[in-house]
PDB file of C-alpha atoms and ligand atoms in Angstrom:
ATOM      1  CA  UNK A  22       0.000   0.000   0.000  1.00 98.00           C
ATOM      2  CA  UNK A  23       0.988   3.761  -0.939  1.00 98.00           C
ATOM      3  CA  UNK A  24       0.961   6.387   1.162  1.00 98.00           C
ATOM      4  CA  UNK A  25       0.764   9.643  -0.380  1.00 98.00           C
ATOM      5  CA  UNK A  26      -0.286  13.009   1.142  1.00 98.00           C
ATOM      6  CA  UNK A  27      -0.339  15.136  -1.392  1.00 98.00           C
ATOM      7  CA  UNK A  28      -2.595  15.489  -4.686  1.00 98.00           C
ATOM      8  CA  UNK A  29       0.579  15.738  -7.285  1.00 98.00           C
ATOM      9  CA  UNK A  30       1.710  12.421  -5.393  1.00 98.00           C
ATOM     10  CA  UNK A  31      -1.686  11.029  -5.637  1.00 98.00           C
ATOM     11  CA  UNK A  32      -2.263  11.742  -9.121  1.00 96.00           C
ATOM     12  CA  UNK A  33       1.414  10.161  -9.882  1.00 97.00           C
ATOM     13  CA  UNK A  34       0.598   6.663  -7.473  1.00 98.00           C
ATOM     14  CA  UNK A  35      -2.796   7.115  -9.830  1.00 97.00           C
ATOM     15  CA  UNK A  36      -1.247   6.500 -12.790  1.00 94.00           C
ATOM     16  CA  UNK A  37       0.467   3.509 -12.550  1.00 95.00           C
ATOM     17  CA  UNK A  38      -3.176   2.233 -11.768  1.00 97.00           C
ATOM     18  CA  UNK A  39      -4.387   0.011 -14.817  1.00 95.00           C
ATOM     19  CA  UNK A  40      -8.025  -1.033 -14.614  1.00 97.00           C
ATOM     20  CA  UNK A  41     -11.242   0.398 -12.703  1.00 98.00           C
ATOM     21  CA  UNK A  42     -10.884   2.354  -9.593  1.00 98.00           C
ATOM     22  CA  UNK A  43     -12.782   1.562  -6.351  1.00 98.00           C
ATOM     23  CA  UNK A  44     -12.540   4.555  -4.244  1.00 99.00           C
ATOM     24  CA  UNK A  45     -13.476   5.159  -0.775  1.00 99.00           C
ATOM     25  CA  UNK A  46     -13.867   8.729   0.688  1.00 98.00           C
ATOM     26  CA  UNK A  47     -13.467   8.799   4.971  1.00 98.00           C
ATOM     27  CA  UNK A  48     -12.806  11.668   7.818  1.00 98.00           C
ATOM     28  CA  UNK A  49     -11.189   8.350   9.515  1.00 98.00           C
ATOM     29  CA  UNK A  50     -11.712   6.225  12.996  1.00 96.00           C
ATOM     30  CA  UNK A  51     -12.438   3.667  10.668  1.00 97.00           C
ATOM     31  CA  UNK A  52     -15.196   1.082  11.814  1.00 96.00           C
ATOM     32  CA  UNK A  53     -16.891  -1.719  10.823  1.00 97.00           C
ATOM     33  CA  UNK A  54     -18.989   0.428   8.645  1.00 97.00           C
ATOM     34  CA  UNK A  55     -16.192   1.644   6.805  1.00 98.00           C
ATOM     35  CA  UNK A  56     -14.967  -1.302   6.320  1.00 98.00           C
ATOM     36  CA  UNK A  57     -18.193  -2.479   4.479  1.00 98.00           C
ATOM     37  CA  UNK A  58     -17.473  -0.196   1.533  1.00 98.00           C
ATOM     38  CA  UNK A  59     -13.735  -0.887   1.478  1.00 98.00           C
ATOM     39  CA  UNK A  60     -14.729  -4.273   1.522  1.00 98.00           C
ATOM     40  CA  UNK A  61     -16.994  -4.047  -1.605  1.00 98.00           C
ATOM     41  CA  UNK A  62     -15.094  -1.510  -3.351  1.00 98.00           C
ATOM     42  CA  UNK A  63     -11.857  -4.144  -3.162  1.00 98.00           C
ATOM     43  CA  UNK A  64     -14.182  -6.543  -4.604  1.00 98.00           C
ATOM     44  CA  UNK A  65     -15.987  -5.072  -7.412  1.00 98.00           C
ATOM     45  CA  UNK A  66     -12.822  -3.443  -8.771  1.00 98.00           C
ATOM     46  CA  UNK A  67      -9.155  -3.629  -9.837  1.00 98.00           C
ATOM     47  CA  UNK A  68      -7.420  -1.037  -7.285  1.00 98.00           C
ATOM     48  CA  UNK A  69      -8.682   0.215  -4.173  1.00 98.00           C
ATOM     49  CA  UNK A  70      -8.067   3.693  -2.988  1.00 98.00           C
ATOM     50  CA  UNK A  71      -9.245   5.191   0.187  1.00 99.00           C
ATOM     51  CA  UNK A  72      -8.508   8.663   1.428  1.00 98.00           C
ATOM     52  CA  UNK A  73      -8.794  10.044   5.417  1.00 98.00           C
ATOM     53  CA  UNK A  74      -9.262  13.799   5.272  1.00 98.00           C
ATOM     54  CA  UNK A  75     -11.505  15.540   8.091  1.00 98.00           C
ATOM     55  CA  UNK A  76     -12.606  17.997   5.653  1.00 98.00           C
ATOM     56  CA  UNK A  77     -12.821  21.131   7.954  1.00 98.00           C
ATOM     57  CA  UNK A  78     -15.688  23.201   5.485  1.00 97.00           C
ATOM     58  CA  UNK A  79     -18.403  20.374   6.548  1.00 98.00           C
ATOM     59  CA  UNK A  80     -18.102  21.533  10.056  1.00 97.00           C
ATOM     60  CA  UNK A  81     -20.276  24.159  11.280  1.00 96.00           C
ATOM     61  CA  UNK A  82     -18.358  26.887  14.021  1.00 96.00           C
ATOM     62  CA  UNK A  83     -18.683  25.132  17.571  1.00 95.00           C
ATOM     63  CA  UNK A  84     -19.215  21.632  16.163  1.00 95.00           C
ATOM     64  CA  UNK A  85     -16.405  18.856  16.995  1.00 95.00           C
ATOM     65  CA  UNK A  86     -13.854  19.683  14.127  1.00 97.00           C
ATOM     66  CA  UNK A  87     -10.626  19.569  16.932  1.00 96.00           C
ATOM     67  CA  UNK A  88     -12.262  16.673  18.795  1.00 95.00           C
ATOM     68  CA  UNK A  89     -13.393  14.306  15.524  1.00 95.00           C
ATOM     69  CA  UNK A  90     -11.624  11.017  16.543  1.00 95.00           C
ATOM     70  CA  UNK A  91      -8.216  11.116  14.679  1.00 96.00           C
ATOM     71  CA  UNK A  92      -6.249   7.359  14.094  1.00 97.00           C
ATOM     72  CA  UNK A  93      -3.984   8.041  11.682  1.00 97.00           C
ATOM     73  CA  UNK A  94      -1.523   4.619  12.501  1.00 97.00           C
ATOM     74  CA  UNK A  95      -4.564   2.365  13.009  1.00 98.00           C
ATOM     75  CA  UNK A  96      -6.764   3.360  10.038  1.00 98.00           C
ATOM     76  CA  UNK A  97      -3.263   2.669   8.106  1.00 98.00           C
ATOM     77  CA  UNK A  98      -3.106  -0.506   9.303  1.00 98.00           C
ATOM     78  CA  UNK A  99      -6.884  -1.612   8.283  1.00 98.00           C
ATOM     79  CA  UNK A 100      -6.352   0.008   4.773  1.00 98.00           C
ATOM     80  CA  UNK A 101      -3.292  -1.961   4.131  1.00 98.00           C
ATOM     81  CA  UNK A 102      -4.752  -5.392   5.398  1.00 98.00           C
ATOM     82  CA  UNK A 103      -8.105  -4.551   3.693  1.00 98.00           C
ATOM     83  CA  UNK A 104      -6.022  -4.671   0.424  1.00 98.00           C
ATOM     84  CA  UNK A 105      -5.586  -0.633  -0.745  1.00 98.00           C
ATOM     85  CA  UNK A 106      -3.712   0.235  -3.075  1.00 98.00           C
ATOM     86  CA  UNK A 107      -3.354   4.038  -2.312  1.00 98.00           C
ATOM     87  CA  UNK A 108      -3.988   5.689   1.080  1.00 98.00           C
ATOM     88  CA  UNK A 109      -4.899   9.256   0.244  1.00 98.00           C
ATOM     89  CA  UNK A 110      -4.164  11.400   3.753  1.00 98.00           C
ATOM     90  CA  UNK A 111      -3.557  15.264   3.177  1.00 98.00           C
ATOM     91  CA  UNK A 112      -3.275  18.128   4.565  1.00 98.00           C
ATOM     92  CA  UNK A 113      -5.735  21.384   4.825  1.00 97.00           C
ATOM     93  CA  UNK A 114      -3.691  23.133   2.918  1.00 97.00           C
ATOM     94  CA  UNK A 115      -3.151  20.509  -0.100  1.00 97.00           C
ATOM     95  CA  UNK A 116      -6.981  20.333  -0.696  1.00 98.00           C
ATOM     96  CA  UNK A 117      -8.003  23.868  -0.229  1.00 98.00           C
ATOM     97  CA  UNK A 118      -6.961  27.519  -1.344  1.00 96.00           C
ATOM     98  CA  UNK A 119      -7.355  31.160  -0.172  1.00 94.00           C
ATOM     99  CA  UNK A 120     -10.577  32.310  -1.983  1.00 94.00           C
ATOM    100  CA  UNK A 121     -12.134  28.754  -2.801  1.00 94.00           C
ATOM    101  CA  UNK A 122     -14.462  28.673  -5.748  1.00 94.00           C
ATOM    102  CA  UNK A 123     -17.417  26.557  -4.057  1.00 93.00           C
ATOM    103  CA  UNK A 124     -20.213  24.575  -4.951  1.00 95.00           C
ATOM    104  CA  UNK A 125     -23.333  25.248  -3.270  1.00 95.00           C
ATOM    105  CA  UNK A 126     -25.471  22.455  -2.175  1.00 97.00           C
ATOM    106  CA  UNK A 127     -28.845  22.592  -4.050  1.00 96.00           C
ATOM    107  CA  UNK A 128     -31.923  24.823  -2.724  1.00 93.00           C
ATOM    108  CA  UNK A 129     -34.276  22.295  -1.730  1.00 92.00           C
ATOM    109  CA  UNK A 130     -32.310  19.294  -0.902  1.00 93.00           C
ATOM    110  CA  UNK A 131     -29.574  20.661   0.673  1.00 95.00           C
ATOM    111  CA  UNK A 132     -31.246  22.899   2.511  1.00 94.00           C
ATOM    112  CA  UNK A 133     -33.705  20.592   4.705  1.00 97.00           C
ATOM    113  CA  UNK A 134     -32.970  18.402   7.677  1.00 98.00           C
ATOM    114  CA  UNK A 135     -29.550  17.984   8.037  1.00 97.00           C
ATOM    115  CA  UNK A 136     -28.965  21.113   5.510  1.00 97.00           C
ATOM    116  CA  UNK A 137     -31.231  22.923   7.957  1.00 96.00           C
ATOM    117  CA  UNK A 138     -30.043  22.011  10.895  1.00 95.00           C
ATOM    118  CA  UNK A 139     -26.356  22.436   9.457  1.00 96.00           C
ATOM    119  CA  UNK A 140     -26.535  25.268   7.159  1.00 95.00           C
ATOM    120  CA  UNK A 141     -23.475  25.222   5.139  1.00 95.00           C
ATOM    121  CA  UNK A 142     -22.607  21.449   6.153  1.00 97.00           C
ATOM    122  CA  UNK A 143     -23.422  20.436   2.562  1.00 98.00           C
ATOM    123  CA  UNK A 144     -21.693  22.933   0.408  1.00 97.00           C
ATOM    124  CA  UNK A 145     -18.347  21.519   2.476  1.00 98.00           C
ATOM    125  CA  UNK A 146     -18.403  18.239   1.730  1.00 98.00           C
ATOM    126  CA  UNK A 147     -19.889  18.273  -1.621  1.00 98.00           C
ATOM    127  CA  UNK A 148     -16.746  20.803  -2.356  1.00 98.00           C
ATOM    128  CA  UNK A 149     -14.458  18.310  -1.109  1.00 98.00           C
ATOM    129  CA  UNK A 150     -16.386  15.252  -2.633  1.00 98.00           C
ATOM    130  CA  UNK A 151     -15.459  16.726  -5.373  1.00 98.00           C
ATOM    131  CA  UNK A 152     -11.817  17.474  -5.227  1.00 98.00           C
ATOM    132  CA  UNK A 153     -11.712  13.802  -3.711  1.00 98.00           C
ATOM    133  CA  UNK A 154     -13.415  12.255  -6.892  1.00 98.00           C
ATOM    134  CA  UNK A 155     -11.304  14.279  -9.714  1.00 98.00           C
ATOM    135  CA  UNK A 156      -8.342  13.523  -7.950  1.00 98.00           C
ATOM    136  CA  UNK A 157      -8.747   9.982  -7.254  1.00 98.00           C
ATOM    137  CA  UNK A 158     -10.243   9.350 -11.170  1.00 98.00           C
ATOM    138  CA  UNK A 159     -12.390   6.327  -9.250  1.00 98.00           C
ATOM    139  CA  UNK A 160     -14.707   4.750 -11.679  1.00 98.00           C
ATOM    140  CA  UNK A 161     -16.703   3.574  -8.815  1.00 98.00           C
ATOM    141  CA  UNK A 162     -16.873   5.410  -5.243  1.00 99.00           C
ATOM    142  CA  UNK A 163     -19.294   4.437  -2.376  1.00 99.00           C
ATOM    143  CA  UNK A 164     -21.011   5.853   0.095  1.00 98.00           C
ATOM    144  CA  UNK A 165     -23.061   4.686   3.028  1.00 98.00           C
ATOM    145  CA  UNK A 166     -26.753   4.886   3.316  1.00 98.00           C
ATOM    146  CA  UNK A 167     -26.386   5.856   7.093  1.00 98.00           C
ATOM    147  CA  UNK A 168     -25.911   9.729   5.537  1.00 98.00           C
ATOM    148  CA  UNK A 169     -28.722   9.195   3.201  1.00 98.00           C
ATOM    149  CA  UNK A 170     -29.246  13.251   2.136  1.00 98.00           C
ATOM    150  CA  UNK A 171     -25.324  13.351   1.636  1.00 98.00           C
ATOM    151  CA  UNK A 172     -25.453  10.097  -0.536  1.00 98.00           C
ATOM    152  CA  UNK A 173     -28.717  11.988  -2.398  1.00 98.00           C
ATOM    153  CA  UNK A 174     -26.618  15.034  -2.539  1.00 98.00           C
ATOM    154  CA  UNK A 175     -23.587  13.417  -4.428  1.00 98.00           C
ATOM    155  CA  UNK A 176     -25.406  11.413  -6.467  1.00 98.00           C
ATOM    156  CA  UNK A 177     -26.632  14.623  -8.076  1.00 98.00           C
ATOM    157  CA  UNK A 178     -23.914  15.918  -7.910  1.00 98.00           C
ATOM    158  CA  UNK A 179     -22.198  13.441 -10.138  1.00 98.00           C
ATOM    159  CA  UNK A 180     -24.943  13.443 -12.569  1.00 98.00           C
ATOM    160  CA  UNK A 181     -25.019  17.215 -12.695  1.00 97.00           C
ATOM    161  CA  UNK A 182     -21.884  17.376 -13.670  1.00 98.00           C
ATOM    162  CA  UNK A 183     -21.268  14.482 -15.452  1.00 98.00           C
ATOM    163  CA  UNK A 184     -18.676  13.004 -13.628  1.00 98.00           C
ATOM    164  CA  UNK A 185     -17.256   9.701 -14.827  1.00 98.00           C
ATOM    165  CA  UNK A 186     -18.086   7.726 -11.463  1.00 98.00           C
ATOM    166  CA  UNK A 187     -21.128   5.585 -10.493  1.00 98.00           C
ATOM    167  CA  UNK A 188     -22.068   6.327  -7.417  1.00 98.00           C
ATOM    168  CA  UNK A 189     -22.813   3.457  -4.921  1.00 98.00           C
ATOM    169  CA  UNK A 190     -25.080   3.094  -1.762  1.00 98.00           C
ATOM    170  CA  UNK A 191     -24.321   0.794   0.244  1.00 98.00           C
ATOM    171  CA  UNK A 192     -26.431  -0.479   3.492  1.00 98.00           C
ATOM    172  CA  UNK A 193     -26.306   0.738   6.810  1.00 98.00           C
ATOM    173  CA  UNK A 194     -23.769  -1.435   9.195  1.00 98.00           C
ATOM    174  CA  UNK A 195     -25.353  -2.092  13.007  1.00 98.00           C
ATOM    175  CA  UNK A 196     -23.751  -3.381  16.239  1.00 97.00           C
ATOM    176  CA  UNK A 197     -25.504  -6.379  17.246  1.00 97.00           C
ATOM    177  CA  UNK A 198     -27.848  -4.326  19.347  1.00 98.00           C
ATOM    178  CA  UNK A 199     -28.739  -2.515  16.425  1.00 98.00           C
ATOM    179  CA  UNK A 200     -27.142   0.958  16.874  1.00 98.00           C
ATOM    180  CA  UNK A 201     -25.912   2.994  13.642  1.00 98.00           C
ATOM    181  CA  UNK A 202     -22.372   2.473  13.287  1.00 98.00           C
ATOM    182  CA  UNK A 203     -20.408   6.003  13.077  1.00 97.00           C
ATOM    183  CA  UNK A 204     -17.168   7.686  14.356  1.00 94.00           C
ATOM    184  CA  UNK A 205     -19.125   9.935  16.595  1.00 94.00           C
ATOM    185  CA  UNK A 206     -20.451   7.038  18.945  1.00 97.00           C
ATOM    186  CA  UNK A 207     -16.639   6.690  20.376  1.00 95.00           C
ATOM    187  CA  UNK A 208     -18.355   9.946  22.349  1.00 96.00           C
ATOM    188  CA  UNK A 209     -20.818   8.288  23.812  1.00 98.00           C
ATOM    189  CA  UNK A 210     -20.743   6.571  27.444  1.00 98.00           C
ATOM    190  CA  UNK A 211     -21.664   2.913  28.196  1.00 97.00           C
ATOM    191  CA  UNK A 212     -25.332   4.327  29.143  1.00 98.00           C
ATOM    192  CA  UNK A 213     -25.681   6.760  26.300  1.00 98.00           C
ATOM    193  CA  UNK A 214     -24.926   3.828  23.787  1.00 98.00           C
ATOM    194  CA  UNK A 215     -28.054   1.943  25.570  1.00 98.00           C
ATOM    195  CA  UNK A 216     -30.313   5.333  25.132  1.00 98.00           C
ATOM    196  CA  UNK A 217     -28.874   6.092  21.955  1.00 98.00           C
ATOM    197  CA  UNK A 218     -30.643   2.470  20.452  1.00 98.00           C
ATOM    198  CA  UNK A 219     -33.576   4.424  20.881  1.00 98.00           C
ATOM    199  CA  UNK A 220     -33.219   5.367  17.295  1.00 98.00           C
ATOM    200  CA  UNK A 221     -33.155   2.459  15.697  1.00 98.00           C
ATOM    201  CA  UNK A 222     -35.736   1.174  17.882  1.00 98.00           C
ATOM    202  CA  UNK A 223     -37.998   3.882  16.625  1.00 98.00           C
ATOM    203  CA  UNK A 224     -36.908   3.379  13.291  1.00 98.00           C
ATOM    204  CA  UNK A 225     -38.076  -0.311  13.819  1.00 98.00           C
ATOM    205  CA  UNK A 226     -41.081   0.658  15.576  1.00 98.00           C
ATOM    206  CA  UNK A 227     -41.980   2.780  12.173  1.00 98.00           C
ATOM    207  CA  UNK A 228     -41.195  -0.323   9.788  1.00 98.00           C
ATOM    208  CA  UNK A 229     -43.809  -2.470  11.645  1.00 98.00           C
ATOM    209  CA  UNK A 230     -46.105  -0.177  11.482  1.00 98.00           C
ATOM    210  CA  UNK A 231     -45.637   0.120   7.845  1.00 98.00           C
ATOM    211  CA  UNK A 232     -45.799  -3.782   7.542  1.00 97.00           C
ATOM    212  CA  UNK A 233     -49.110  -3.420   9.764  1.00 98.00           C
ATOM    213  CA  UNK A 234     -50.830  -1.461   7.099  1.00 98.00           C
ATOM    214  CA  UNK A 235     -50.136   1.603   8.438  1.00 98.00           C
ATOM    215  CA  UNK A 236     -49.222   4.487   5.487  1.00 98.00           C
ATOM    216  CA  UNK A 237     -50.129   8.111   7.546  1.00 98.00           C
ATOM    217  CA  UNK A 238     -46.870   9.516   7.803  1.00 98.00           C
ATOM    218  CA  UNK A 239     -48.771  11.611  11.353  1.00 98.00           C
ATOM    219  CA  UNK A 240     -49.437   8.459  13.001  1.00 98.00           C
ATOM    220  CA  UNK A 241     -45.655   6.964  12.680  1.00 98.00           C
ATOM    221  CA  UNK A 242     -43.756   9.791  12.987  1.00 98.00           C
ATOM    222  CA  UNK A 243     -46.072  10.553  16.565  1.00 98.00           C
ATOM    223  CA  UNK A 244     -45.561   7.023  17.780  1.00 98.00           C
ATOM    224  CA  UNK A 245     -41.633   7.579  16.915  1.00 98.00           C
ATOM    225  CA  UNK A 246     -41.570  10.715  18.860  1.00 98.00           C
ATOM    226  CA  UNK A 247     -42.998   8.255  22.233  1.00 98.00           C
ATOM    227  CA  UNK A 248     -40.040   5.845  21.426  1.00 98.00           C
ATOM    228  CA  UNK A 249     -37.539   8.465  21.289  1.00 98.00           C
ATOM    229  CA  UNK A 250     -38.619  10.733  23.830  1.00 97.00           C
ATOM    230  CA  UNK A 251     -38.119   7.781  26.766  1.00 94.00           C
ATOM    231  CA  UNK A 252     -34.720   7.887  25.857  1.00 98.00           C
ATOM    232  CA  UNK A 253     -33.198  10.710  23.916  1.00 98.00           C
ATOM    233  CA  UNK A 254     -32.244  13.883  25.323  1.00 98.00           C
ATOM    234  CA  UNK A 255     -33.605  15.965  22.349  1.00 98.00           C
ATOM    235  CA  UNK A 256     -35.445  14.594  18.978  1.00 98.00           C
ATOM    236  CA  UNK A 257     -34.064  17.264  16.695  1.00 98.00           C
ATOM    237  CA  UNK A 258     -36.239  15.806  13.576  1.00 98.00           C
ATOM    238  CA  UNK A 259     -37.983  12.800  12.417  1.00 98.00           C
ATOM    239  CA  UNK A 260     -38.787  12.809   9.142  1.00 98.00           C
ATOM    240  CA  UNK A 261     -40.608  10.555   6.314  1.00 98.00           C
ATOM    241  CA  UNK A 262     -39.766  11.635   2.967  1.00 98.00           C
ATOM    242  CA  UNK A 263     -39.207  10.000  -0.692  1.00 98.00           C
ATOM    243  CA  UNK A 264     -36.311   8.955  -2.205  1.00 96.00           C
ATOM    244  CA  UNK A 265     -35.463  12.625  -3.829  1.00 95.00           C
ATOM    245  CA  UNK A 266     -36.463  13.959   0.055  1.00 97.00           C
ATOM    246  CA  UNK A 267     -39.546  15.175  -0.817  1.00 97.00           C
ATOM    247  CA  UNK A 268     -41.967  15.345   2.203  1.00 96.00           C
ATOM    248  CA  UNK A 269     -44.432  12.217   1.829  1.00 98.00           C
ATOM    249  CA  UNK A 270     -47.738  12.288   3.642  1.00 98.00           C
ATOM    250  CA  UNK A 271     -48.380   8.883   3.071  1.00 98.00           C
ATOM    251  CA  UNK A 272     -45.122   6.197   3.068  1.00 98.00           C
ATOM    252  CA  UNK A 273     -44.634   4.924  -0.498  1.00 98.00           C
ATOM    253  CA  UNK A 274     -43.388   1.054  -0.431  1.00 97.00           C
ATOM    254  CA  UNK A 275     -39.971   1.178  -1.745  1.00 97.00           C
ATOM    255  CA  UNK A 276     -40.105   4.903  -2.403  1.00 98.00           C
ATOM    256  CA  UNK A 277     -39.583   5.977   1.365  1.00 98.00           C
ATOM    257  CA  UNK A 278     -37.061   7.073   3.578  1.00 98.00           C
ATOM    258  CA  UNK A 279     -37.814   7.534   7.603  1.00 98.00           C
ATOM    259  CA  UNK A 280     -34.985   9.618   9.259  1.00 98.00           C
ATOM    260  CA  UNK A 281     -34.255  10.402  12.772  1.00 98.00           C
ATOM    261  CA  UNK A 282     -31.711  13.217  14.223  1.00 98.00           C
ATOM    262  CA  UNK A 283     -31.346  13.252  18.544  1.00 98.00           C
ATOM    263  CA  UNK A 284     -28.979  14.088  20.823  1.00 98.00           C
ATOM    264  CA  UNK A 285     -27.968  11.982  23.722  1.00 98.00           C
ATOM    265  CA  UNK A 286     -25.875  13.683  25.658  1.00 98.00           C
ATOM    266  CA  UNK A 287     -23.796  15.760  24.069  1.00 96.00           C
ATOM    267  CA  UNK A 288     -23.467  13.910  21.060  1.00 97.00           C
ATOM    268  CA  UNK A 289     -25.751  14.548  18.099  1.00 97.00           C
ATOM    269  CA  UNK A 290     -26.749  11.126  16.537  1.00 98.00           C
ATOM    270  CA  UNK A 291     -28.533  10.308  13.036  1.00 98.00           C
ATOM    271  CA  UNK A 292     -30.123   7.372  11.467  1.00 98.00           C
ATOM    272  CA  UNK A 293     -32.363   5.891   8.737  1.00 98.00           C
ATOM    273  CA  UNK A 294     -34.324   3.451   7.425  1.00 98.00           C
ATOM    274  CA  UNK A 295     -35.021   2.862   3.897  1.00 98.00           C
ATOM    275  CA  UNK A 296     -38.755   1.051   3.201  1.00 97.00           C
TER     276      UNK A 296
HETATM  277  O1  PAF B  17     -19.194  10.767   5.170  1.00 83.67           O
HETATM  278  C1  PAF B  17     -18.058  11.238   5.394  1.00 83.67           C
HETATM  279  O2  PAF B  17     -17.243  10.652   6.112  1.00 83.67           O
HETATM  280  C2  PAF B  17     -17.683  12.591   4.805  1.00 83.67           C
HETATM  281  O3  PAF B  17     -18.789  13.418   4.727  1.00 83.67           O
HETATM  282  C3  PAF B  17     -16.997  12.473   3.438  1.00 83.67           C
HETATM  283  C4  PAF B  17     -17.919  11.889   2.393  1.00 83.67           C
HETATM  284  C5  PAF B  17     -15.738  11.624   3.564  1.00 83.67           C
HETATM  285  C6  PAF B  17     -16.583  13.870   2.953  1.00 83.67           C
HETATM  286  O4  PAF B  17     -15.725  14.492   3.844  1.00 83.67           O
END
């Protein structure tokens, strides 16, 4: 495995690259759920790369840029026994420049839920999504389902701007309890990981109610809310929408996307479920 840390090296390793890329964007504290896509992506193509950048324009001021879990020696390790080819790790100042020309995340989309909630989050890592995909050349790059508007958000980005990569989702990895894997749950205490499975317990809850018959977006997002509210410290949203995040009043089967944003403690948590 190469290590490069700079985009001329990258673009050089690149080269001697024959075949399709599989490439794997992270911010790092690689997990199981990382894993999942490096896994696949070393499967369904020739090279692997994957790149570790906490990209510091997807953080809003006062969010947990200096504390973001950083394992630079261990995440090496898993990338070179999970078979990479090129470990992509730069600096700040290698991906960005004084007066930035930036993409803006789109009006509707990008702008509800976590867009809401985060103004500004989007535009961030769709700017460095982008830098990350030219500079990689993958023909294939994939992204988990866990950040479902960010995976909606890059998939049109691509097609907008015709960019020669497919896009993949890829499903949602759970501890056996069912919790959301993510880099942010290293904040949480022994007792806030037990409250925190309120999400996907609501989550759950919704997806039998579905399978019950029940389609009235009111009446599962309400009996959500109970689930949560036992446990959570604050239900920020919970949301039902289609697959292009358009508000739904009723769910459409295989169509439909139930989200959930709380904080438990002082660690904001998201999750999803896609019916
Ligand atoms: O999902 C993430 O870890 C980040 O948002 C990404 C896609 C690597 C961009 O910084």
């Amino acid at each position: 495995m190469k290590i490069v840390r700079t985009a001329e090296a990258l673009r050089e390793a690149r080269k001697e690259l024959k075949g399709s890329i599989g490439f794997v964007p992270t911010m790092g504290a690689l997990h199981e759920g990382h894993l999942s896509l490096i896994r696949r992506a070393r499967e369904e193509n020739a090279h692997l790369i994957v790149s570790i950048f906490v990209n510091p324009t997807q953080f809003l001021e006062g969010e947990d840029l200096e504390s973001y879990p950083r394992r630079e020696e261990a995440d090496s390790k898993i990338c070179q026994l999970a078979g990479t080819d090129i470990l992509f790790m730069p600096s700040v100042d290698q991906m960005y420049e004084a007066d930035e020309l930036c993409i803006g995340a789109p009006a509707r989309r990008g702008y509800i839920l976590e867009g809401e909630k985060r103004p500004g989050h989007f535009d961030g890592m769709l700017q460095i999504v982008m830098k990350l995909l030219n500079l990689s050349g993958a023909t294939r790059a994939y992204f988990g389902k866990k950040d479902a508007q960010q995976l909606v958000l890059i998939t049109q980005m691509a097609r907008s701007y015709f960019l020669p990569c497919d896009i993949v989702p890829c499903d949602i990895v759970r501890d056996e309890k069912g919790l959301a894997l993510s880099s942010r749950n290293a904040y949480l205490t022994d007792t806030e990981k037990e409250r925190a499975l309120a999400l996907s317990r609501s989550l759950k809850r919704a997806s039998k109610k579905v399978m019950a018959g029940e389609l009235n977006v009111e009446a599962i997002v309400a009996e959500m809310a109970s689930v949560l509210e036992a446990a959570v410290d604050h239900t920020e949203y919970i949301a039902i929408v289609d697959r292009d995040f358009r508000k739904l009043e009723r769910v459409e089967i295989g169509n439909t996307i139930v989200l959930v944003a709380a904080w438990v403690g002082k660690t904001r948590l998201i999750d999803n479920i896609w019916i």
